[in-house]
Amino acid sequence: MSVTSSAVKGDGNRCSRSCYNCPSCTSPLQITHVSHRDEGLLKPNDAAGDDETYVLQCQFCDWSSLEIDVRFSKPTKITEQLAKQQKTRTSSTHSTTASNQKPLDHDEKFTNLVSFYKDQLNDSGDPQNPYSNSPHNSPANLARIMSLYGGLSYNALKKTREKPQPMREALGTPEGFVSFHADRSDSELIRRSQASGWDGTITSEQQDSAPSNYDSRFNGELWPSATQLRTKRAKRCKTCRHIIARPEPNVGNMRYKIRLLAMNYIPRLMLKSLHSATPLANPAFLLKPGMPQADDLQPHKAQQYILTVKNALFETVKISLATPATTPGKVASRVTILCPSFTVGPAGEVWDEALSASNEPNSDGDRKAAMASLTGSSESSERQPEAGKIWEKTRNSTSIIVEIVPGALQPPPSIVPKTEQQLTDEELGEDDDVLEVPVYVRAEWEAEIKPGETVQAKKDANAMPGEKVSKEIGYWVVLAAGRIAG
Amino acid sequence: MTTKPDPPSTRQSSTVVPLVKPTCKIHPNATVADKAHLLGSHTISIDSNTIIHPQARLNASHGNISIGAGSIVAEKSVVGLSSEPDDEDSNITIGSDVSIESGAVIQARKVGDNCTLGTNCKVGKGVVLGKWCTVAALCEVGEGEVLEDYTVVFGEGRKGRRVDGVVRERREVREVRRRGMEMEREVLRGIVVDSKMKWMG
């Protein structure tokens, strides 16, 4: 349920409907009904009209409003019913202890004080001043001026000076003034805390849970606290001011409608060795550091990899890949992308994927692939990668072949003796032996402008909804193939 | 789960949890799911109307377990000592109408009648819970604690405990709770398929 900010200004920042939190453990309270029939022993007269009463019950710590003996006749308008009960409760305690002037509660004291001081301000204010039109409206000033001109006698002057009554302070309970009494209630408190001990008292957090609990001291005196309202704010990007997340009017809805994250746009790349059956282990997750891996890349030995590009967009994407012929860094490896430009089909919902997979289980390609994966004698070993050809294509991913020739860690020996500078240059730093290939990915696609789309590039601003606009993104990625054997 | 058909061995306790079928005394009215795990070499006794969910684990490796009438042991909960007990008394006694909710880990020596042990709560070794106690979800009761009747554990330390006066004073609230348990058992009996013969035979 959302509350407008004007309502918050008027009613305060707590829920004014039926949302309450447990004063004991702060979890939300639920309205549960207890039927009267079982209480026959306690309330025999109540069986007449309403068969059911409602209580607020905490599902976590079993606190219930029965602890303060509060029941509700209907499950709606809890705030109203609660306020009424609280009022009758306090007024009844007053009437029973009226003789010994039981202190009023904070709200009443405050209203008394406010009305008293308003009256005082009216009484002592300007309307009482007979010279209210004069610029010298302070009585002291006036008196000085009058004495200067000698218009009035000293006694008369004294009288006029006394006329505007000085503002006095509140005196007595009807005016809101309450003095400290060391009365019976204090000894009562001491007696109660002696009886109940530390465990019977409540914590300061529980006292602060709601204004009605500020004066509570013992278990069983806590009133449910109205749930505090929370704000839900939209988030904007720091640089481009696009709205990244926008709150939903429906509180329970967690879906983000705005697709601005890179995850929703950029095609994902995956590198896999063509010949090894097991996926290539990331060098960062080696079990034993320094252990020479069986998969370590042999220098000068051409390796073929399957590069799979997976589309995250709902449109068909044209991909162009570019890479330097040799990798940058100390160890230069040669890299060749056999098919640098191709298309990737559109992504669908998760269900589409699952259904399309089950729809064509008997298709020839699938069976062959399954056989290949079972027997291990894959046809891919027979198949030769060809330049300019796509290796494999599924609905929203396309695989191509990349050929990498790892460079040697040690430079070739030379006859000419090397200088100091050259020697330090050749020294390998940490992780210099990891073969990493930088790849520039450029994706182009035609997007349809949806009516009411908030995210718009500037140049598309005058395009009509429903029209197709070509969009493109380009970015660099680094693909790690493994460590080069030394 | 694999169980050996031979009767439980004579050894009283072992550090390794053996895959020995415990001696089970299950009341004919009780419901024990096929996929429940009853293990250990000691005796597990389950009284009438009690329902043991699938994937509930009763581990009698270190002592006897007895569960009173009308209790519910939910899935993924573990009842039983996980390691060798510190003292002689290694048995676990759970009263009647006790609700052990899912994921609760109960190693208490005694759980009184009508207790509610919330989701994923932990009750340590040697704990004695009185009647009508409630351990709220995710709360813990440390080893060897003794809680009096009607205690509610909803937080940490002494301030996370309180005696539930409503339940103590009002018979009708207790009645409502009892009826709730009754309804829950009624529903569960229709859902949980009973196969106590597997454990008794």
XYZ file of C-alpha atoms in Angstrom:
687
model
C 0.000 0.000 0.000
C 1.482 3.324 -0.940
C 0.826 6.581 0.871
C 1.156 9.973 -0.780
C 3.636 12.442 0.616
C 0.862 14.890 1.470
C -0.777 12.231 3.596
C 2.541 11.658 5.324
C 2.798 15.376 6.101
C -0.661 15.317 7.600
C -0.790 12.022 9.444
C 2.840 11.358 10.230
C 5.124 8.641 9.057
C 3.288 5.705 10.500
C 0.711 3.577 8.803
C -2.755 4.808 9.684
C -4.546 1.736 8.430
C -4.223 -1.639 10.053
C -0.508 -2.356 9.899
C 1.051 -2.945 13.278
C 4.359 -4.303 14.434
C 4.990 -6.448 17.422
C 6.272 -4.245 20.256
C 8.226 -7.161 21.631
C 10.170 -8.337 18.580
C 9.284 -5.839 15.772
C 7.928 -8.382 13.322
C 4.581 -7.584 11.700
C 1.448 -8.514 13.581
C -1.376 -10.439 12.028
C -5.027 -10.077 12.712
C -6.355 -13.394 13.887
C -9.745 -14.187 15.201
C -10.561 -16.045 18.366
C -14.065 -17.272 18.769
C -15.947 -16.444 21.900
C -17.359 -19.864 22.366
C -14.244 -21.143 24.017
C -14.254 -18.313 26.466
C -17.582 -19.303 27.907
C -16.072 -19.536 31.318
C -14.618 -16.077 31.209
C -17.263 -14.104 29.386
C -20.632 -15.739 29.603
C -22.585 -12.603 28.662
C -20.865 -11.937 25.389
C -22.359 -14.741 23.387
C -25.232 -12.618 22.126
C -24.490 -10.990 18.767
C -20.869 -11.175 17.730
C -19.519 -14.615 17.957
C -15.965 -13.631 17.118
C -13.397 -11.179 18.265
C -10.104 -10.375 16.642
C -6.691 -9.972 18.178
C -3.337 -8.924 16.844
C -0.957 -11.828 16.957
C 2.778 -11.993 16.314
C 3.696 -15.028 14.297
C 7.282 -14.937 15.455
C 7.287 -14.512 19.205
C 3.649 -15.298 20.023
C 2.959 -11.858 21.436
C -0.702 -11.083 21.145
C -2.822 -8.090 22.000
C -4.478 -10.239 24.623
C -1.387 -9.477 26.674
C -2.720 -5.958 27.140
C -6.270 -7.280 27.043
C -7.155 -5.680 23.730
C -9.634 -7.273 21.375
C -11.247 -5.923 18.267
C -14.790 -6.375 17.138
C -13.931 -6.234 13.440
C -10.782 -6.979 11.475
C -10.701 -3.564 9.786
C -9.922 -0.056 11.022
C -7.606 -1.391 13.689
C -6.056 2.031 14.300
C -9.413 3.551 15.131
C -10.404 0.734 17.439
C -7.021 0.724 19.116
C -7.098 4.476 19.751
C -10.545 4.206 21.248
C -9.520 1.416 23.573
C -6.393 3.255 24.605
C -8.413 6.333 25.437
C -10.965 4.498 27.515
C -8.134 2.693 29.239
C -6.355 5.876 30.293
C -9.539 7.717 31.247
C -10.701 4.813 33.355
C -7.421 4.735 35.243
C -7.862 8.459 35.822
C -11.342 8.125 37.175
C -10.334 5.440 39.610
C -7.417 7.429 40.921
C -8.911 10.854 40.455
C -8.687 11.725 44.107
C -4.921 11.574 44.297
C -4.362 13.526 41.057
C -2.910 10.877 38.832
C -0.691 12.643 36.299
C -2.207 12.989 32.873
C -0.593 11.353 29.948
C 1.717 13.257 27.632
C -0.835 14.142 25.017
C -3.287 15.676 27.469
C -0.562 17.585 29.257
C 0.598 18.960 25.983
C -2.829 20.073 24.794
C -3.446 21.752 28.149
C -0.154 23.551 27.951
C -0.740 24.679 24.389
C -4.178 26.083 25.117
C -2.901 27.831 28.229
C -0.019 29.524 26.478
C -2.208 30.543 23.582
C -4.472 32.305 26.031
C -1.496 33.916 27.705
C -0.179 35.222 24.427
C -3.558 36.664 23.590
C -3.861 38.295 26.991
C -0.431 39.833 27.133
C -0.175 40.586 23.441
C -0.700 43.785 21.514
C -4.507 44.016 21.722
C -4.070 44.954 25.378
C -1.697 47.748 24.507
C -3.611 51.038 24.217
C -0.946 52.500 21.955
C -0.874 49.695 19.493
C -0.740 52.068 16.559
C 2.327 53.835 17.780
C 5.676 52.859 16.308
C 7.058 52.735 19.829
C 4.969 49.764 20.727
C 7.012 48.477 23.586
C 5.586 49.696 26.905
C 9.032 50.523 28.268
C 9.813 52.745 25.289
C 6.507 54.456 25.585
C 6.989 55.107 29.244
C 10.374 56.660 28.568
C 8.971 58.932 25.895
C 6.045 59.921 28.072
C 8.335 60.800 30.937
C 10.499 62.858 28.587
C 7.548 65.009 27.678
C 6.303 65.023 31.253
C 2.790 64.218 30.128
C 1.920 62.005 33.006
C 2.674 61.845 36.688
C 4.968 59.186 38.034
C 2.064 57.331 39.662
C -0.042 57.341 36.553
C 2.938 56.145 34.615
C 3.406 53.307 37.056
C -0.200 52.323 36.513
C 0.092 52.207 32.766
C 3.264 50.246 33.089
C 1.475 47.668 35.137
C -1.471 47.406 32.841
C -0.171 44.930 30.293
C 0.105 41.853 32.405
C 3.396 40.043 32.019
C 3.083 36.554 30.649
C 2.950 34.138 33.488
C 3.849 30.495 33.543
C 1.462 27.601 33.885
C 0.256 26.814 37.352
C -1.671 23.688 38.156
C -2.902 20.715 36.230
C -5.706 22.337 34.202
C -3.108 24.695 32.770
C -0.853 21.827 31.898
C 1.596 22.243 34.739
C 2.633 19.054 36.447
C 4.990 18.973 39.356
C 6.908 15.979 40.518
C 5.174 13.999 43.208
C 6.859 11.286 45.134
C 3.518 9.627 45.308
C 2.289 6.103 45.598
C 2.937 5.226 41.960
C 6.678 5.348 42.479
C 6.671 2.963 45.372
C 4.290 0.887 43.328
C 6.836 0.825 40.499
C 9.604 -0.149 42.860
C 7.483 -2.891 44.328
C 6.617 -4.224 40.887
C 10.163 -4.230 39.672
C 11.206 -6.000 42.838
C 8.604 -8.628 42.178
C 9.202 -9.144 38.476
C 12.948 -8.622 38.420
C 15.049 -7.679 35.445
C 13.299 -10.170 33.214
C 9.959 -8.512 33.784
C 11.077 -5.142 32.493
C 11.225 -4.131 28.857
C 14.185 -2.921 26.862
C 14.671 0.637 25.694
C 14.240 -0.516 22.099
C 10.830 -1.809 22.982
C 10.027 1.462 24.736
C 11.027 3.418 21.659
C 8.966 1.284 19.312
C 5.970 3.595 19.521
C 5.043 6.809 21.351
C 2.449 4.880 23.315
C 5.202 2.766 24.830
C 7.467 5.578 26.049
C 6.116 5.293 29.587
C 5.887 1.530 29.693
C 8.202 -0.235 32.055
C 7.059 -3.801 32.406
C 6.163 -6.697 30.188
C 2.500 -6.685 29.500
C 2.295 -2.912 29.158
C 3.428 -2.684 25.564
C 1.008 -1.504 22.913
C 1.408 -2.545 19.304
C 3.372 -0.002 17.307
C 2.033 1.224 13.999
C 4.285 0.236 11.137
C 6.575 2.995 10.032
C 6.296 3.954 6.407
C 9.246 3.411 4.124
C 10.180 5.139 0.939
C 11.032 3.474 -2.300
C 13.202 5.587 -4.482
C 14.165 5.439 -8.083
C 17.856 5.164 -8.863
C 19.485 7.213 -11.560
C 22.764 6.660 -13.303
C 25.403 9.056 -11.991
C 26.658 10.062 -15.415
C 23.776 9.905 -17.859
C 20.837 10.413 -15.464
C 18.932 7.472 -16.882
C 16.609 5.827 -14.426
C 18.156 2.485 -13.616
C 15.600 1.238 -11.166
C 12.139 2.595 -10.674
C 9.895 1.608 -7.778
C 6.824 -0.337 -8.658
C 3.510 0.860 -7.274
C 2.870 -2.741 -6.364
C 5.115 -3.340 -3.361
C 5.476 -7.040 -3.833
C 6.696 -6.724 -7.402
C 10.459 -7.027 -7.656
C 10.763 -7.049 -11.435
C 12.955 -4.495 -13.125
C 11.399 -3.397 -16.343
C 14.243 -1.203 -17.434
C 16.962 -3.056 -19.227
C 20.026 -0.933 -18.828
C 22.533 -3.302 -17.367
C 25.240 -4.593 -19.626
C 24.142 -8.092 -18.773
C 20.937 -7.515 -20.720
C 22.692 -6.232 -23.808
C 26.112 -7.525 -24.525
C 26.654 -10.870 -26.180
C 28.492 -13.316 -23.965
C 31.635 -15.029 -25.132
C 32.880 -18.452 -24.139
C 36.176 -20.058 -25.119
C 36.574 -23.841 -25.128
C 39.301 -26.026 -26.446
C 38.251 -27.904 -29.546
C 39.998 -31.157 -28.697
C 39.919 -31.494 -24.954
C 36.763 -33.059 -23.618
C 36.918 -31.358 -20.232
C 36.319 -27.647 -20.054
C 39.465 -25.663 -19.691
C 40.254 -24.991 -16.066
C 40.646 -21.390 -15.143
C 44.230 -20.851 -14.045
C 42.926 -18.900 -11.083
C 41.320 -22.024 -9.644
C 44.200 -24.457 -9.726
C 44.116 -26.804 -6.807
C 47.856 -26.941 -6.291
C 49.711 -23.810 -7.203
C 52.726 -24.309 -9.355
C 51.699 -27.781 -10.380
C 52.364 -28.176 -14.055
C 48.989 -28.699 -15.595
C 48.374 -31.297 -18.213
C 46.492 -28.657 -20.116
C 49.373 -26.227 -20.185
C 49.810 -24.798 -23.609
C 52.830 -25.908 -25.569
C 54.663 -23.076 -27.248
C 54.595 -23.004 -31.032
C 51.902 -25.660 -31.151
C 48.752 -24.469 -32.867
C 45.647 -24.948 -30.758
C 42.081 -24.625 -31.923
C 39.352 -23.249 -29.721
C 35.620 -22.954 -30.055
C 34.466 -19.429 -29.354
C 30.763 -19.368 -28.579
C 28.900 -16.082 -28.733
C 25.581 -16.064 -26.961
C 23.014 -13.373 -27.633
C 21.142 -11.742 -24.769
C 18.913 -9.550 -26.937
C 15.572 -10.419 -28.404
C 16.732 -9.425 -31.881
C 19.097 -11.099 -34.299
C 22.542 -9.595 -33.883
C 25.334 -9.201 -36.387
C 28.670 -9.752 -34.686
C 32.074 -8.663 -35.916
C 35.150 -9.776 -34.024
C 38.586 -8.257 -34.272
C 41.799 -9.153 -32.568
C 45.439 -8.202 -32.992
C 47.416 -10.768 -34.949
C 49.724 -11.251 -32.002
C 48.765 -10.816 -28.393
C 50.248 -7.844 -26.601
C 52.526 -8.438 -23.638
C 55.876 -10.090 -23.126
C 54.890 -13.378 -24.724
C 53.457 -12.806 -28.171
C 51.089 -15.504 -29.390
C 49.549 -15.571 -32.805
C 45.769 -15.496 -32.920
C 43.546 -16.125 -35.942
C 39.782 -15.894 -35.900
C 38.634 -18.113 -38.728
C 35.230 -16.511 -39.107
C 35.261 -12.952 -37.825
C 31.740 -11.873 -38.784
C 28.513 -13.789 -38.389
C 24.985 -13.490 -37.012
C 23.546 -14.765 -33.751
C 19.868 -15.568 -33.385
C 17.592 -13.816 -30.915
C 17.283 -14.862 -27.310
C 13.921 -15.905 -26.005
C 12.322 -16.451 -22.691
C 13.616 -19.266 -20.565
C 10.553 -21.280 -21.399
C 11.089 -20.943 -25.127
C 14.475 -22.464 -24.697
C 13.208 -25.403 -22.686
C 10.308 -26.055 -25.019
C 12.268 -25.779 -28.215
C 14.776 -28.253 -26.847
C 12.062 -30.760 -26.050
C 10.228 -30.176 -29.317
C 12.947 -31.486 -31.543
C 14.747 -34.194 -29.679
C 14.873 -36.400 -32.726
C 16.480 -33.936 -35.041
C 19.472 -35.400 -36.683
C 21.977 -32.867 -35.448
C 20.994 -33.350 -31.843
C 21.282 -37.074 -32.030
C 24.659 -36.898 -33.635
C 25.842 -34.477 -31.018
C 24.503 -36.723 -28.295
C 26.230 -39.722 -29.805
C 29.421 -37.785 -30.103
C 29.306 -36.766 -26.485
C 28.545 -40.335 -25.430
C 31.144 -42.179 -27.408
C 33.795 -39.531 -27.155
C 34.821 -40.289 -30.711
C 33.321 -37.027 -31.788
C 32.750 -36.161 -35.336
C 34.375 -32.876 -34.546
C 37.677 -34.692 -34.689
C 36.834 -35.706 -38.204
C 35.440 -32.355 -39.098
C 38.018 -29.843 -40.079
C 37.591 -26.203 -39.172
C 37.364 -24.088 -42.247
C 38.078 -20.426 -42.646
C 34.976 -18.275 -43.042
C 32.630 -21.022 -41.851
C 30.545 -21.089 -38.701
C 31.346 -24.102 -36.542
C 28.051 -24.570 -34.786
C 24.829 -22.651 -34.493
C 21.977 -22.890 -32.033
C 18.957 -20.661 -31.603
C 20.690 -17.848 -29.753
C 24.344 -18.761 -29.927
C 26.897 -19.217 -32.629
C 30.267 -20.902 -32.326
C 33.316 -20.236 -34.428
C 36.869 -21.514 -34.409
C 39.824 -19.526 -33.169
C 43.329 -20.723 -33.810
C 46.005 -19.753 -31.325
C 49.688 -20.421 -31.577
C 51.189 -19.784 -28.143
C 54.468 -17.911 -28.131
C 57.586 -19.149 -26.367
C 58.336 -17.970 -22.875
C 62.081 -17.952 -23.487
C 63.257 -15.839 -26.378
C 65.336 -17.650 -28.974
C 69.020 -17.759 -28.054
C 71.110 -15.263 -29.957
C 74.767 -15.058 -30.743
C 75.017 -11.401 -29.896
C 75.456 -10.966 -26.138
C 72.504 -9.156 -24.610
C 72.639 -5.883 -22.799
C 71.445 -5.454 -19.191
C 68.327 -3.685 -20.437
C 67.383 -6.525 -22.747
C 67.843 -9.096 -19.992
C 65.539 -7.281 -17.576
C 63.009 -6.910 -20.358
C 62.987 -10.627 -20.929
C 62.367 -11.456 -17.298
C 58.790 -12.636 -16.920
C 56.587 -11.128 -14.304
C 53.812 -12.881 -12.469
C 51.115 -14.217 -14.768
C 52.969 -13.121 -17.869
C 52.735 -16.734 -18.981
C 48.941 -16.644 -19.035
C 47.737 -16.568 -22.603
C 45.157 -13.841 -22.840
C 43.593 -12.731 -26.087
C 42.034 -9.307 -26.366
C 39.019 -9.332 -28.678
C 36.997 -6.401 -29.883
C 33.352 -7.311 -30.242
C 31.004 -5.191 -32.280
C 27.320 -6.024 -32.313
C 24.754 -4.472 -34.648
C 21.033 -5.017 -34.512
C 17.781 -3.453 -35.503
C 15.607 -2.549 -32.577
C 11.995 -1.647 -32.676
C 11.060 1.411 -30.691
C 8.387 0.553 -28.235
C 5.791 3.213 -27.543
C 6.529 4.948 -24.295
C 10.074 3.683 -24.104
C 12.021 5.838 -21.724
C 15.503 4.849 -22.711
C 16.313 6.609 -25.936
C 19.450 7.664 -27.625
C 19.446 11.277 -28.715
C 19.543 10.623 -32.404
C 16.539 8.340 -32.113
C 14.458 10.979 -30.417
C 12.495 11.831 -33.553
C 11.896 8.228 -34.593
C 8.325 7.055 -34.466
C 7.244 4.168 -32.280
C 7.138 0.940 -34.223
C 9.910 2.085 -36.541
C 13.103 0.108 -36.716
C 16.292 1.759 -35.608
C 19.694 0.221 -36.031
C 21.729 0.109 -32.890
C 25.233 -0.993 -32.207
C 27.594 -1.575 -29.346
C 31.280 -2.290 -29.308
C 33.481 -3.398 -26.487
C 36.743 -5.138 -25.705
C 36.909 -8.449 -23.910
C 39.854 -10.531 -22.799
C 39.694 -14.267 -23.299
C 42.081 -16.365 -21.229
C 43.123 -19.655 -22.777
C 45.499 -20.963 -20.133
C 49.131 -20.906 -19.095
C 51.921 -21.471 -21.525
C 54.247 -24.263 -20.476
C 57.697 -22.960 -19.690
C 18.742 -44.923 2.395
C 20.122 -48.373 2.904
C 19.445 -50.325 6.023
C 20.753 -53.663 7.101
C 18.084 -56.228 7.839
C 19.873 -57.630 10.876
C 18.816 -56.545 14.389
C 20.691 -53.693 16.002
C 24.137 -54.555 17.179
C 25.051 -54.761 20.831
C 27.462 -51.868 20.837
C 26.027 -48.952 22.689
C 27.648 -46.046 20.988
C 30.139 -45.336 18.288
C 31.630 -42.214 16.828
C 30.766 -43.165 13.265
C 27.070 -43.027 12.506
C 26.339 -46.617 11.635
C 23.725 -47.524 9.104
C 21.982 -49.753 11.586
C 18.265 -49.766 11.840
C 17.251 -48.695 15.324
C 14.757 -50.579 17.414
C 11.520 -48.795 16.709
C 8.462 -48.796 18.855
C 5.864 -47.085 16.749
C 2.279 -46.771 17.822
C -0.191 -48.135 15.240
C -1.792 -44.702 14.889
C 1.454 -42.877 14.192
C 2.545 -41.878 10.707
C 6.176 -42.291 9.684
C 7.084 -41.392 6.145
C 9.021 -43.753 3.937
C 11.715 -41.167 3.285
C 12.195 -40.303 6.953
C 15.622 -41.153 8.308
C 15.619 -43.182 11.468
C 19.131 -44.158 12.377
C 21.320 -45.227 15.238
C 21.437 -48.295 17.372
C 19.244 -47.166 20.241
C 15.524 -47.280 20.631
C 13.193 -44.812 18.976
C 9.680 -44.810 20.323
C 6.927 -42.879 18.617
C 3.564 -42.515 20.283
C 0.095 -42.342 18.775
C -0.942 -39.749 16.179
C 2.611 -38.471 15.813
C 3.643 -37.609 12.278
C 7.207 -37.856 11.011
C 7.670 -36.066 7.686
C 9.831 -37.338 4.859
C 13.464 -36.225 5.232
C 13.067 -35.747 8.958
C 16.029 -37.256 10.749
C 15.821 -39.091 14.055
C 19.334 -39.963 15.093
C 19.449 -42.508 17.904
C 23.178 -43.114 17.602
C 23.934 -41.842 21.080
C 20.767 -42.468 23.023
C 17.135 -43.356 22.977
C 14.582 -41.006 21.480
C 10.986 -40.981 22.559
C 8.394 -38.755 20.939
C 5.063 -38.234 22.661
C 1.605 -38.455 21.236
C 0.388 -36.060 18.571
C 3.739 -34.448 17.771
C 4.872 -33.363 14.336
C 8.459 -33.616 13.164
C 8.819 -31.652 9.925
C 11.199 -32.259 7.063
C 14.919 -31.515 7.326
C 14.700 -31.297 11.078
C 17.170 -33.308 13.120
C 16.308 -34.830 16.453
C 19.149 -36.562 18.249
C 22.582 -35.956 19.655
C 25.152 -35.220 17.014
C 28.074 -36.336 19.169
C 28.918 -38.263 22.283
C 26.997 -36.887 25.271
C 28.971 -35.283 28.075
C 27.138 -37.050 30.850
C 25.253 -40.235 31.472
C 21.833 -39.104 30.415
C 21.863 -39.331 26.652
C 18.200 -39.940 26.034
C 15.895 -37.453 24.370
C 12.326 -37.185 25.543
C 9.900 -35.129 23.524
C 6.467 -34.564 24.987
C 3.104 -34.730 23.338
C 1.680 -32.191 20.870
C 5.151 -30.834 20.152
C 5.645 -29.198 16.784
C 9.199 -29.439 15.460
C 9.258 -27.292 12.370
C 11.441 -27.752 9.341
C 15.184 -27.504 9.742
C 15.114 -27.427 13.527
C 18.043 -29.108 15.238
C 16.939 -30.560 18.553
C 19.430 -32.087 20.968
C 17.505 -31.248 24.114
C 17.241 -33.745 26.917
C 13.592 -33.019 27.461
C 10.997 -31.041 25.535
C 7.763 -30.472 27.402
C 4.270 -30.928 26.077
C 2.826 -28.494 23.514
C 6.141 -26.824 22.698
C 6.716 -25.211 19.332
C 10.254 -25.355 17.967
C 10.413 -22.974 15.041
C 11.982 -23.232 11.631
C 15.762 -23.670 11.685
C 15.995 -23.128 15.400
C 18.693 -24.842 17.430
C 18.186 -26.361 20.827
C 21.472 -27.458 22.371
C 22.493 -30.498 24.336
C 21.050 -31.111 27.762
C 18.382 -28.421 27.441
C 15.188 -28.948 29.379
C 12.152 -27.127 27.998
C 9.002 -26.837 30.059
C 5.456 -27.055 28.831
C 4.106 -24.695 26.154
C 7.522 -23.244 25.333
C 8.113 -21.579 22.004
C 11.474 -21.245 20.315
C 10.964 -18.796 17.463
C 12.401 -19.356 14.017
C 16.211 -19.170 13.794
C 16.590 -18.709 17.543
C 18.972 -20.729 19.628
C 18.868 -22.219 23.080
C 22.362 -22.884 24.394
C 23.627 -26.075 25.950
C 22.275 -27.060 29.326
C 19.698 -24.288 29.636
C 16.546 -24.950 31.559
C 13.479 -22.982 30.460
C 10.423 -22.810 32.633
C 6.924 -23.409 31.351
C 5.440 -20.915 28.845
C 8.784 -19.379 27.948
C 9.092 -17.761 24.547
C 12.577 -17.517 23.056
C 12.564 -14.828 20.396
C 16.010 -13.282 20.588
C 19.390 -13.483 22.211
C 20.225 -13.304 25.855
C 17.889 -12.790 28.742
C 16.021 -10.008 27.002
C 15.194 -12.360 24.168
C 13.151 -14.490 26.531
C 9.822 -13.869 28.074
C 7.144 -15.847 29.795
C 4.002 -15.843 27.711
C 1.370 -14.737 30.166
C -1.384 -15.005 27.618
C -0.881 -18.690 27.085
C -0.350 -19.252 30.781
C -3.432 -17.420 31.919
C -5.888 -18.123 29.157
C -7.249 -21.531 28.665
C -8.945 -20.573 25.409
C -5.662 -19.616 23.749
C -4.197 -22.960 24.655
C -7.323 -24.574 23.311
C -6.999 -22.709 20.022
C -3.409 -23.844 19.708
C -4.317 -27.419 20.443
C -7.004 -27.298 17.817
C -4.530 -25.842 15.350
C -2.241 -28.799 15.935
C -5.156 -31.139 15.512
C -6.032 -29.579 12.156
C -2.447 -29.696 11.010
C -2.211 -33.373 11.841
C -5.466 -33.980 10.024
C -4.096 -32.391 6.860
C -0.750 -34.121 7.159
C -2.262 -37.539 7.542
C -3.729 -37.070 4.088
C -0.405 -35.996 2.616
C 2.306 -38.011 4.305
C 2.188 -41.600 3.170
C 2.629 -43.884 6.111
C 5.161 -46.669 5.923
C 5.918 -47.424 9.516
C 6.072 -51.123 8.728
C 9.385 -50.469 7.049
C 10.768 -49.322 10.366
C 9.037 -51.776 12.610
C 9.750 -54.931 10.676
